[in-house]
Coordinates of C-alpha atoms and ligand atoms in Angstrom, one line a residue:
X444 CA 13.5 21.5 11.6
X445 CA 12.4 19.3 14.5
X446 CA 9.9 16.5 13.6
X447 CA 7.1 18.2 14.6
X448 CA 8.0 21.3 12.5
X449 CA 6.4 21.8 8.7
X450 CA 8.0 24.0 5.8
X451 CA 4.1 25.0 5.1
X452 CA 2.9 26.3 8.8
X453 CA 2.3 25.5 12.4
X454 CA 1.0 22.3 13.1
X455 CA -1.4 22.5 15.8
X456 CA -2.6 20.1 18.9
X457 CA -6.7 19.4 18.7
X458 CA -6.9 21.0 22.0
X459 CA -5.6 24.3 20.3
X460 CA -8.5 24.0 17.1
X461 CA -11.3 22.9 19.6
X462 CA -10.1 26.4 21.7
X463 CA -10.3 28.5 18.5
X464 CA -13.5 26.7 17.0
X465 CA -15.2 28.0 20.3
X466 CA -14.4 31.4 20.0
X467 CA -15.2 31.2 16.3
X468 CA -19.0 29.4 16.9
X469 CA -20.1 32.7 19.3
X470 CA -19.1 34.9 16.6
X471 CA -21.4 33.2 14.1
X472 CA -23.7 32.1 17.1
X473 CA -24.5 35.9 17.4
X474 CA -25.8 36.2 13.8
X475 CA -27.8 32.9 14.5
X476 CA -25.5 30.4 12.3
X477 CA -24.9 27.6 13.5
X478 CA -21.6 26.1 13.0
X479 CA -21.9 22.7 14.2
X480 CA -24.7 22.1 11.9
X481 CA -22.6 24.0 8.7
X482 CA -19.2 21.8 8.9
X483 CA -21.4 18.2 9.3
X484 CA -23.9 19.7 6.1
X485 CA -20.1 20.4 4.8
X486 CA -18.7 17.5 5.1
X487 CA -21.7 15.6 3.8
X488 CA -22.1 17.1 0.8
X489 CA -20.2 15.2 -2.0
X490 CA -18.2 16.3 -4.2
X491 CA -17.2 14.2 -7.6
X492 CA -13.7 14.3 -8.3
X493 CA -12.8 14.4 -11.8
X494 CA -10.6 11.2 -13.3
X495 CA -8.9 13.1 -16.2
X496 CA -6.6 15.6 -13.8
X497 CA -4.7 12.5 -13.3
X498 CA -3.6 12.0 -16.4
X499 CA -4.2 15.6 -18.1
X500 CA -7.3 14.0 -19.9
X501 CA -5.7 11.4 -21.8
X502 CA -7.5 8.0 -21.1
X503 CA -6.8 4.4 -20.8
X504 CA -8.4 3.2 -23.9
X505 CA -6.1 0.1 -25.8
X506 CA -5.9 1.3 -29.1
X507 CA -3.9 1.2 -32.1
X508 CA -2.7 5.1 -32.2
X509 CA -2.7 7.8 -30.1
X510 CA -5.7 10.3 -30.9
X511 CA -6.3 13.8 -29.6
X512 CA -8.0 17.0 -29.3
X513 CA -11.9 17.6 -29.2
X514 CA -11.9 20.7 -27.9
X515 CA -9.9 20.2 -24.7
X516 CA -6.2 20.6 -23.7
X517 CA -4.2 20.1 -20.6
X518 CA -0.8 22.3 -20.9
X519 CA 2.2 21.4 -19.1
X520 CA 4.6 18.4 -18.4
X521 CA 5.0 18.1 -15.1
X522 CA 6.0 14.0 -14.4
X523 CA 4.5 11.8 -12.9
X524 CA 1.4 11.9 -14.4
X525 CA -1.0 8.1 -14.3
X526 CA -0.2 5.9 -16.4
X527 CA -2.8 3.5 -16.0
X528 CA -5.9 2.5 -14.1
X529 CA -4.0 1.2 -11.5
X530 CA -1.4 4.1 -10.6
X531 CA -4.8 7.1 -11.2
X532 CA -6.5 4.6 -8.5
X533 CA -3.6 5.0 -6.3
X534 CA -3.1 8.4 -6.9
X535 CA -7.0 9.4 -5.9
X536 CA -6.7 7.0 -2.8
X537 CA -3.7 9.7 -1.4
X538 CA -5.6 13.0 -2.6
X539 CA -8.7 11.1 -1.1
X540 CA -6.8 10.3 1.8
X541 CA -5.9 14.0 2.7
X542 CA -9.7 15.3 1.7
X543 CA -11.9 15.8 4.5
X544 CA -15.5 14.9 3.7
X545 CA -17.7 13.1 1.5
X546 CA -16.7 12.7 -2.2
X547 CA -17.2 10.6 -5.4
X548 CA -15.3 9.7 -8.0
X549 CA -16.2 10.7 -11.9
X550 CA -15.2 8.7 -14.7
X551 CA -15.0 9.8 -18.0
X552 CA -15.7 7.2 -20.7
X553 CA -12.3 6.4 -22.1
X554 CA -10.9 5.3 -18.8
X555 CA -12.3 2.1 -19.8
X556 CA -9.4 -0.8 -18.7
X557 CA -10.4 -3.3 -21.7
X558 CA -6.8 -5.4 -21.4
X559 CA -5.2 -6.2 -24.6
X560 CA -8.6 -6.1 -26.5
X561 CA -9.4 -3.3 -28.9
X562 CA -12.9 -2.3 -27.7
X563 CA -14.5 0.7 -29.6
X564 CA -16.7 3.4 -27.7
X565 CA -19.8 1.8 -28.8
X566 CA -19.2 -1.5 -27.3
X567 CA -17.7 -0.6 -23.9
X568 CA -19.3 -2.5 -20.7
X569 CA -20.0 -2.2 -16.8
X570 CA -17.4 -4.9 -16.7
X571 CA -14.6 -2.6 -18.4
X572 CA -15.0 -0.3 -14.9
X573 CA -14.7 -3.3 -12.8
X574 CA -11.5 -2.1 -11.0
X575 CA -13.3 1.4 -10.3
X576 CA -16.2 -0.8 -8.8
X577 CA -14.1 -2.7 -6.6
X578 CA -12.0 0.5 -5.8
X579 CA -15.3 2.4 -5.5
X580 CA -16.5 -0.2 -2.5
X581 CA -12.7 -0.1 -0.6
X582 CA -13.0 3.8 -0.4
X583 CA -16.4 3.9 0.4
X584 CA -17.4 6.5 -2.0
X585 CA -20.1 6.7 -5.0
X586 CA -19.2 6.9 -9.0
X587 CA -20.6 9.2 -12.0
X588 CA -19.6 9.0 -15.1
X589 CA -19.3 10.4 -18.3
X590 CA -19.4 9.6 -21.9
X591 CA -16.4 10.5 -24.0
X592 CA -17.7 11.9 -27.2
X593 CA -14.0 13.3 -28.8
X594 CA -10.6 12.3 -28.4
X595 CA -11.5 9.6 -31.3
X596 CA -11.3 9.4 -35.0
X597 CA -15.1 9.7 -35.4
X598 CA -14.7 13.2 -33.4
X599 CA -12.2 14.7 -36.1
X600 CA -14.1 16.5 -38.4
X601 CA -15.2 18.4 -35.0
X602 CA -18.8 17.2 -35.1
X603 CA -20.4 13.9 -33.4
X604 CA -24.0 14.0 -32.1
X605 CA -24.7 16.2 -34.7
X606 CA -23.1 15.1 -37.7
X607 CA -24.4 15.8 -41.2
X608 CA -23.2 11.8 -42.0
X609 CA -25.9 9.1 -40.2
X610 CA -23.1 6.8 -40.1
X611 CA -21.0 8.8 -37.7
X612 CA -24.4 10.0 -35.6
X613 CA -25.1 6.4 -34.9
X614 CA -22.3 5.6 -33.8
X615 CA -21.7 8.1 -31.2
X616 CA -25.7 7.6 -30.1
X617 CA -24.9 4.2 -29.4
X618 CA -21.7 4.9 -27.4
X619 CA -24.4 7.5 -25.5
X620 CA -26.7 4.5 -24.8
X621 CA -23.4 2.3 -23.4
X622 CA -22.8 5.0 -21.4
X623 CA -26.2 5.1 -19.5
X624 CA -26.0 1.3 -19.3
X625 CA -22.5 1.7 -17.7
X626 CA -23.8 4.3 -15.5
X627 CA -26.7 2.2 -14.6
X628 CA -24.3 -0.9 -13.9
X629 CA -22.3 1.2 -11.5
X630 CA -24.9 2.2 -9.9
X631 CA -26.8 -0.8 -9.3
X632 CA -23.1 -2.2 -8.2
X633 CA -23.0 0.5 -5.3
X634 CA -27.0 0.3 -4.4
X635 CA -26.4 4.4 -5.5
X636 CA -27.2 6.5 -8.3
X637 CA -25.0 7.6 -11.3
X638 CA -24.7 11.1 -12.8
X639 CA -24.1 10.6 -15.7
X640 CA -23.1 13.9 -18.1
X641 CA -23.4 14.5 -21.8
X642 CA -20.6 17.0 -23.3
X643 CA -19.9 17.1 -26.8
X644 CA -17.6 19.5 -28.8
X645 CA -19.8 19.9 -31.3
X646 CA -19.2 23.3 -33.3
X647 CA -17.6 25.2 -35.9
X648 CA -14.2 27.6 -36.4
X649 CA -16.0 30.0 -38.3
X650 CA -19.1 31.5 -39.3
X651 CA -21.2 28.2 -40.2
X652 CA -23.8 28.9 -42.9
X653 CA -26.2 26.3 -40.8
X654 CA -26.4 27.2 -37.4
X655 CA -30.2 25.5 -37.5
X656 CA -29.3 21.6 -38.6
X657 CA -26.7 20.8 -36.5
X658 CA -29.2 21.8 -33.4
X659 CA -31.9 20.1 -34.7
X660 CA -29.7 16.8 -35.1
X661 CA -28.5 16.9 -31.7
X662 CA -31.9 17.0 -30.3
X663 CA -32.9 14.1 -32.3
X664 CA -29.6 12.2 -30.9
X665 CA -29.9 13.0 -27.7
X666 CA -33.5 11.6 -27.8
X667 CA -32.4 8.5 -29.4
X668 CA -30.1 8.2 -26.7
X669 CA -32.6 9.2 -24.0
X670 CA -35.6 6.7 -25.5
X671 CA -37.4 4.7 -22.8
X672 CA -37.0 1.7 -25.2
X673 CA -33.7 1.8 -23.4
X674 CA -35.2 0.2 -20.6
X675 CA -32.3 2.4 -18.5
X676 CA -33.6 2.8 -15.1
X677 CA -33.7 5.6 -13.0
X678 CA -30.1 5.0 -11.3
X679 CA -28.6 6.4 -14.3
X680 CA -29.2 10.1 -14.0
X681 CA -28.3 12.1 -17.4
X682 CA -26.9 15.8 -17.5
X683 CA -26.1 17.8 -20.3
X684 CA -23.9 20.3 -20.1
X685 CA -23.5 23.5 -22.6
X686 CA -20.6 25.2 -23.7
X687 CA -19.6 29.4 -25.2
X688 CA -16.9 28.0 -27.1
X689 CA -13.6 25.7 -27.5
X690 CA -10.8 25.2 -29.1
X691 CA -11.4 25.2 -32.8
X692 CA -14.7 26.3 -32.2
X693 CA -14.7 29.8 -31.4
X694 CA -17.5 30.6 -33.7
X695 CA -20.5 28.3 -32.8
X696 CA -20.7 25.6 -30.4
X697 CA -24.1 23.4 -31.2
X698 CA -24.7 22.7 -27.7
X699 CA -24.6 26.2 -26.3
X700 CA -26.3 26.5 -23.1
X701 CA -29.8 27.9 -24.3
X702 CA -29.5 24.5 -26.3
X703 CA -28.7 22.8 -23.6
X704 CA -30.8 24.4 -21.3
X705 CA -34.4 24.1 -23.4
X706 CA -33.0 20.3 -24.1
X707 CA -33.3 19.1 -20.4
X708 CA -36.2 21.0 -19.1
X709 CA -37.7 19.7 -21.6
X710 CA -36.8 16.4 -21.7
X711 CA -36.4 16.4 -18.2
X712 CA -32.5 16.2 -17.7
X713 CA -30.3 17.6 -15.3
X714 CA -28.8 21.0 -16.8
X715 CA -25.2 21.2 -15.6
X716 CA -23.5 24.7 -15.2
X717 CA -19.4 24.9 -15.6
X718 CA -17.8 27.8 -14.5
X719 CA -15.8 28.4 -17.2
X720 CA -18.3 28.0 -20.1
X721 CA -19.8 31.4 -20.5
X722 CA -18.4 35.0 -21.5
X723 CA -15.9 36.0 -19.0
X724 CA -18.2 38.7 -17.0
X725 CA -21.2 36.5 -16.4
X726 CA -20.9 34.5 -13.1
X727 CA -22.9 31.3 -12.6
X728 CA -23.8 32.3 -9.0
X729 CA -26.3 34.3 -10.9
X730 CA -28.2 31.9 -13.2
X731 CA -28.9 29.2 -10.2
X732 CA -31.9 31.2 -9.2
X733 CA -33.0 31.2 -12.5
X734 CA -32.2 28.0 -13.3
X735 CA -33.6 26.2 -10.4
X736 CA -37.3 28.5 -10.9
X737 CA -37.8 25.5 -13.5
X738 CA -35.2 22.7 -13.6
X739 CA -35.5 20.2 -10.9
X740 CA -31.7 19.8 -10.4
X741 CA -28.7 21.1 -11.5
X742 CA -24.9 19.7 -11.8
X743 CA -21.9 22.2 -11.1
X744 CA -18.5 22.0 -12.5
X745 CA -16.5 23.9 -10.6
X746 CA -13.5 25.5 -12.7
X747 CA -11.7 28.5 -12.5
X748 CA -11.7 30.7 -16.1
X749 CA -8.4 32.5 -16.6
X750 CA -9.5 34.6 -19.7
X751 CA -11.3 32.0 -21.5
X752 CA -11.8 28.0 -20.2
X753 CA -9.1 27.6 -19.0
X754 CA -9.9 25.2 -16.4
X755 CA -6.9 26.2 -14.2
X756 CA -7.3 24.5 -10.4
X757 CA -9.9 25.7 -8.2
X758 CA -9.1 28.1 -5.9
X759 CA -11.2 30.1 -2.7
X760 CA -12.0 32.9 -4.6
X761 CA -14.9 34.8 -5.0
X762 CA -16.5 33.1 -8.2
X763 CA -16.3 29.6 -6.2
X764 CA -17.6 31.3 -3.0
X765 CA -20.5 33.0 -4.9
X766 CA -21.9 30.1 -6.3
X767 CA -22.4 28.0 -2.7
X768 CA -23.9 31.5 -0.9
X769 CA -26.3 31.4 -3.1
X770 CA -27.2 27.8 -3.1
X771 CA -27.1 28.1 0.6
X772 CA -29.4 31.6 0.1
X773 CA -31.6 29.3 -1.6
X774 CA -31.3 26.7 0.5
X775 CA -31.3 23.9 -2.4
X776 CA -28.2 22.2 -1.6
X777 CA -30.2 19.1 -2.3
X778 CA -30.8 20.0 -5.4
X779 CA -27.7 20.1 -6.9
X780 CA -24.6 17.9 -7.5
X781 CA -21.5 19.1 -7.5
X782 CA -18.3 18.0 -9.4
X783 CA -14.9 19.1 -10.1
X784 CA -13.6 20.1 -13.7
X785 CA -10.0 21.2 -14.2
X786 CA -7.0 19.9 -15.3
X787 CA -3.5 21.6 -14.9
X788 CA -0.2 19.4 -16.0
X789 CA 2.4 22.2 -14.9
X790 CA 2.4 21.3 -11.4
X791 CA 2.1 18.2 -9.1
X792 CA -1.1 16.5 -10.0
X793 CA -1.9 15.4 -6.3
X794 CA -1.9 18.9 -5.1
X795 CA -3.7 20.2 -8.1
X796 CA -6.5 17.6 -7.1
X797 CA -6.0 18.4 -3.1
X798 CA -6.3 22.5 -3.9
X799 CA -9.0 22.2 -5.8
X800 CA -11.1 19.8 -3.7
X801 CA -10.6 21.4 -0.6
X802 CA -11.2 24.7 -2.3
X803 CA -14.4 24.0 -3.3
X804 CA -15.6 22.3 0.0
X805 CA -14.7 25.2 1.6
X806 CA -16.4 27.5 -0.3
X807 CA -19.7 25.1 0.6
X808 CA -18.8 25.8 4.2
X809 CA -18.3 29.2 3.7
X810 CA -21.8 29.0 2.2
X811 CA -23.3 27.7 4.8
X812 CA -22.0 29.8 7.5
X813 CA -23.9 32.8 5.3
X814 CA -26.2 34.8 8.3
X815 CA -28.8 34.2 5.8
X816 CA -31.9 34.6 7.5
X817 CA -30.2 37.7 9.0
X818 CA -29.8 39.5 5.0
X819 CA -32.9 38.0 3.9
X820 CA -35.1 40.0 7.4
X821 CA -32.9 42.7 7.0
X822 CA -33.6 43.1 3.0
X823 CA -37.6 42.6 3.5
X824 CA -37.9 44.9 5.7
X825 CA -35.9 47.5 3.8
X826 CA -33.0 48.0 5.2
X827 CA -30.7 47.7 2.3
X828 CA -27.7 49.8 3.8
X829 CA -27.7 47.4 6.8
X830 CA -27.7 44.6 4.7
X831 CA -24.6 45.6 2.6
X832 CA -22.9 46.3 6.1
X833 CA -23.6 42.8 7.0
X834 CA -22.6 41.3 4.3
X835 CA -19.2 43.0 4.5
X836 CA -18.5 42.1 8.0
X837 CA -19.8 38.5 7.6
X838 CA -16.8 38.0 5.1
X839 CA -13.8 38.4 7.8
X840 CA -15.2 36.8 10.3
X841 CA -13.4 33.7 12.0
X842 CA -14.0 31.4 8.7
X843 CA -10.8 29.5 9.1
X844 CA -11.3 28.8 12.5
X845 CA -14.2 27.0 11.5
X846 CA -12.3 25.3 8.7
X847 CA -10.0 23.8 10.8
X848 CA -12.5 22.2 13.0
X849 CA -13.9 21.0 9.7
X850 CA -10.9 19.5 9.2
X851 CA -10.3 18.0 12.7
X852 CA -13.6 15.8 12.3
X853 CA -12.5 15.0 8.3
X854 CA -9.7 13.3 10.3
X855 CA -7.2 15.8 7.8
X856 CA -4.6 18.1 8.2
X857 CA -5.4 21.7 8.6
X858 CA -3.6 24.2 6.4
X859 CA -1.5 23.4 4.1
X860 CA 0.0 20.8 6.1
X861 CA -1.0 18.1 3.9
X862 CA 1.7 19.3 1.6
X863 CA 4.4 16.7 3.2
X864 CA 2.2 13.9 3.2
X865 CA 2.4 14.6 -1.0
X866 CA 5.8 15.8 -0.7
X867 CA 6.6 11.8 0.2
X868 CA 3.9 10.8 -1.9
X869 CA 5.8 12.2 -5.1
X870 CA 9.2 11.0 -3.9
X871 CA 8.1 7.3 -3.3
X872 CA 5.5 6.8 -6.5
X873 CA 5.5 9.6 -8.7
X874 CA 9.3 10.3 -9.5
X875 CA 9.2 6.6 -10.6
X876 CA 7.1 7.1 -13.2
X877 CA 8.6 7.5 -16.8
Ligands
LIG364 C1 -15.5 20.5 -21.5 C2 -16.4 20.2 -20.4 C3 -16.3 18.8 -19.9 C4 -15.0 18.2 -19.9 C5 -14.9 16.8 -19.4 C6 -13.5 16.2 -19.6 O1 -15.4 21.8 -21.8 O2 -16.2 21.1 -19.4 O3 -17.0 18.7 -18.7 O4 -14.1 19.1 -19.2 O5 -15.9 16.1 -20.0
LIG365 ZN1 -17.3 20.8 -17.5

């Protein structure tokens, strides 16, 4: 192939883009969207990129032996998965470096880089993310963060936050309260905020005879955790996020999301939706309406369900789309955040993080370029038929062309193009790797 030439499509001048973008913004023109304004609201939105698809959710914690589980599982064994703080740092700077827009990084608790010391979840500091700071400030980009409650000795018997044993509820309450002051840290290190997101596995094989105290406990955790005594300021901004089931508890989760959702409209939390954590035929895209009549903000994992949570990579499909036309039909893009949660270890981690990413930011273009005000006049005033027309014709028209002009000012490659920039990526760092 000449040097010009890729394995994965036709690389093309900016002249060529810049021609087809212009055909592309009087198509949309013509249903009054504009597509200037869509790609810059598109490329400005961030998006949180997950730590643990680096590593397929392992961690970096120093400890004496290896503990897994909780409720989570990456399968597969593809190599070259990070080792360490150091190598997922440099693996995020390529993905990042191939990513067109604005994005953040999301940290999950046990990531923490403590040295040689033994430091136990209760006791972990700002100062064990230092690295992530410092990285965090050479990329440019913001950090969130999330406590860890399983993959941990105290997580075995399945139960944390809501534990029948004090001892064990304490302890994970004050690793909750290390995690807000770790949020709040880097946050206050970035002048930014910090989302930070409570998930726990909490929950039961089998047909639990108590489906009442476990709840009640976790409310009365959570609001330890949450206490203003804390003196946590408002850089630190808590979600809790509900679950149908997980591994090894099929039966009853405690946190489900009418838990989880009462919990932080109540206490005034964010709520945060995954895509994979509800019963296969209900679709998220329809609870953000809902959702958003009372909660201030939400938090979005995009996933992608195969059959149960599966969290396979995300991909441009209609579940993804549906969820960014309607918070474009609602116009609330500032009120929600949106992160990434999958994790696959069968195939190359970079482009696992690269599909996914890019996925979702296009589907919050392809949001954007929704002829809203065109179905919202067209369903006021009746015309229900013309609506559904519209609607189908608004799906095939010159998207990519807009994509790639998206891409252009992202300073990225259009396509899958990318693909030999990882290509050398895997033969210089990852193939290295034992
Ligand atoms: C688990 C939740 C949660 C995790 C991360 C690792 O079902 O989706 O968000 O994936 O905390
Ligand atoms: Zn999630």
């Amino acid at each position: 192939m000449p040097a010009n030439e890729s394995y994965y499509g036709s690389p093309r001048t900016d002249t060529q883009i810049e021609q087809q973008y212009e055909h592309a913004k009087e198509a949309y023109a013509a249903l009054d969207v504009d597509t200037d304004a869509a790609i810059n609201q598109a490329l400005n939105t961030p998006i949180s990129l997950h730590c643990w698809q680096a590593d397929d959710v392992g961690g970096f914690e120093t400890k004496e032996e290896a503990v897994e589980g909780g409720g989570i599982m990456a399968t597969g064994n593809y190599p070259g998965k990070a080792r360490n703080g150091d190598e997922l740092r440099q693996d995020l700077s390529k993905a990042l470096s191939i990513l067109p827009g604005k994005h953040r990084l999301n940290l999950h608790a046990f990531y923490c880089e403590t040295g040689e010391k033994i430091i136990d979840r209760d006791a972990i500091e700002t100062s064990h993310f230092s690295n992530y700071i410092d990285w965090a400030k050479e990329e440019k980009i913001g950090l969130d963060f999330n406590p860890t409650y399983f993959a941990h000795p105290k997580a075995n018997d399945g139960y944390t936050l809501s534990h029948a044993d004090k001892g064990i509820r304490d302890f994970w309450i004050q690793h909750g309260i290390a995690s807000r002051r770790i949020a709040e840290g880097m946050a206050n290190a970035l002048g930014d905020v910090c989302v930070n997101n409570h998930w726990t596995p909490d929950g039961h094989k089998d047909n639990p005879a108590d489906r009442s105290g476990p709840r009640q406990r976790l409310v009365e955790s959570y609001d330890a955790i949450f206490d203003e005594s804390h003196g946590i300021g408002p850089s630190c901004v808590d979600a809790v996020e509900g679950k149908l089931f997980g591994l090894a508890s099929e039966d009853y989760v405690v946190g489900s999301n009418d838990f989880y959702a009462n919990y932080a409209l109540s206490r005034e939390k964010v709520l945060c939706l995954d895509m994979g954590h509800f019963h296969p035929t209900e679709s998220i895209a329809d609870k953000i309406s809902a959702h958003l009549c009372f909660h201030k903000k939400l938090l979005i994992h995009t996933s992608r369900p195969i059959r149960w949570d599966s969290d396979h990579v995300v991909l441009f499909n209609d579940d993804v789309r549906n969820v960014f036309i309607e918070i474009a039909r609602q116009r609330a893009f500032d009120r929600v955040y949106v992160a990434l949660d999958f994790f696959d270890a069968s195939i190359n981690r970079i482009i696992a993080y690269v599909t996914g990413t890019r996925a979702s930011r296009q589907a919050i273009l392809y949001g954007l370029l929704d002829p809203v005000e065109r179905l919202q006049n067209l369903e006021a005033e009746g015309k229900s038929g013309q609506k559904l027309a519209l609607m189908e014709a608004a799906k095939t028209l010159p998207f990519n062309a807009v994509w790639d002009m998206l891409c252009l000012k992202g300073d990225t490659p259009t396509g899958a193009l990318w693909l030999d920039d990882v290509e050398a990526y895997e033969a210089e760092a990852l193939q290295t790797r034992a």
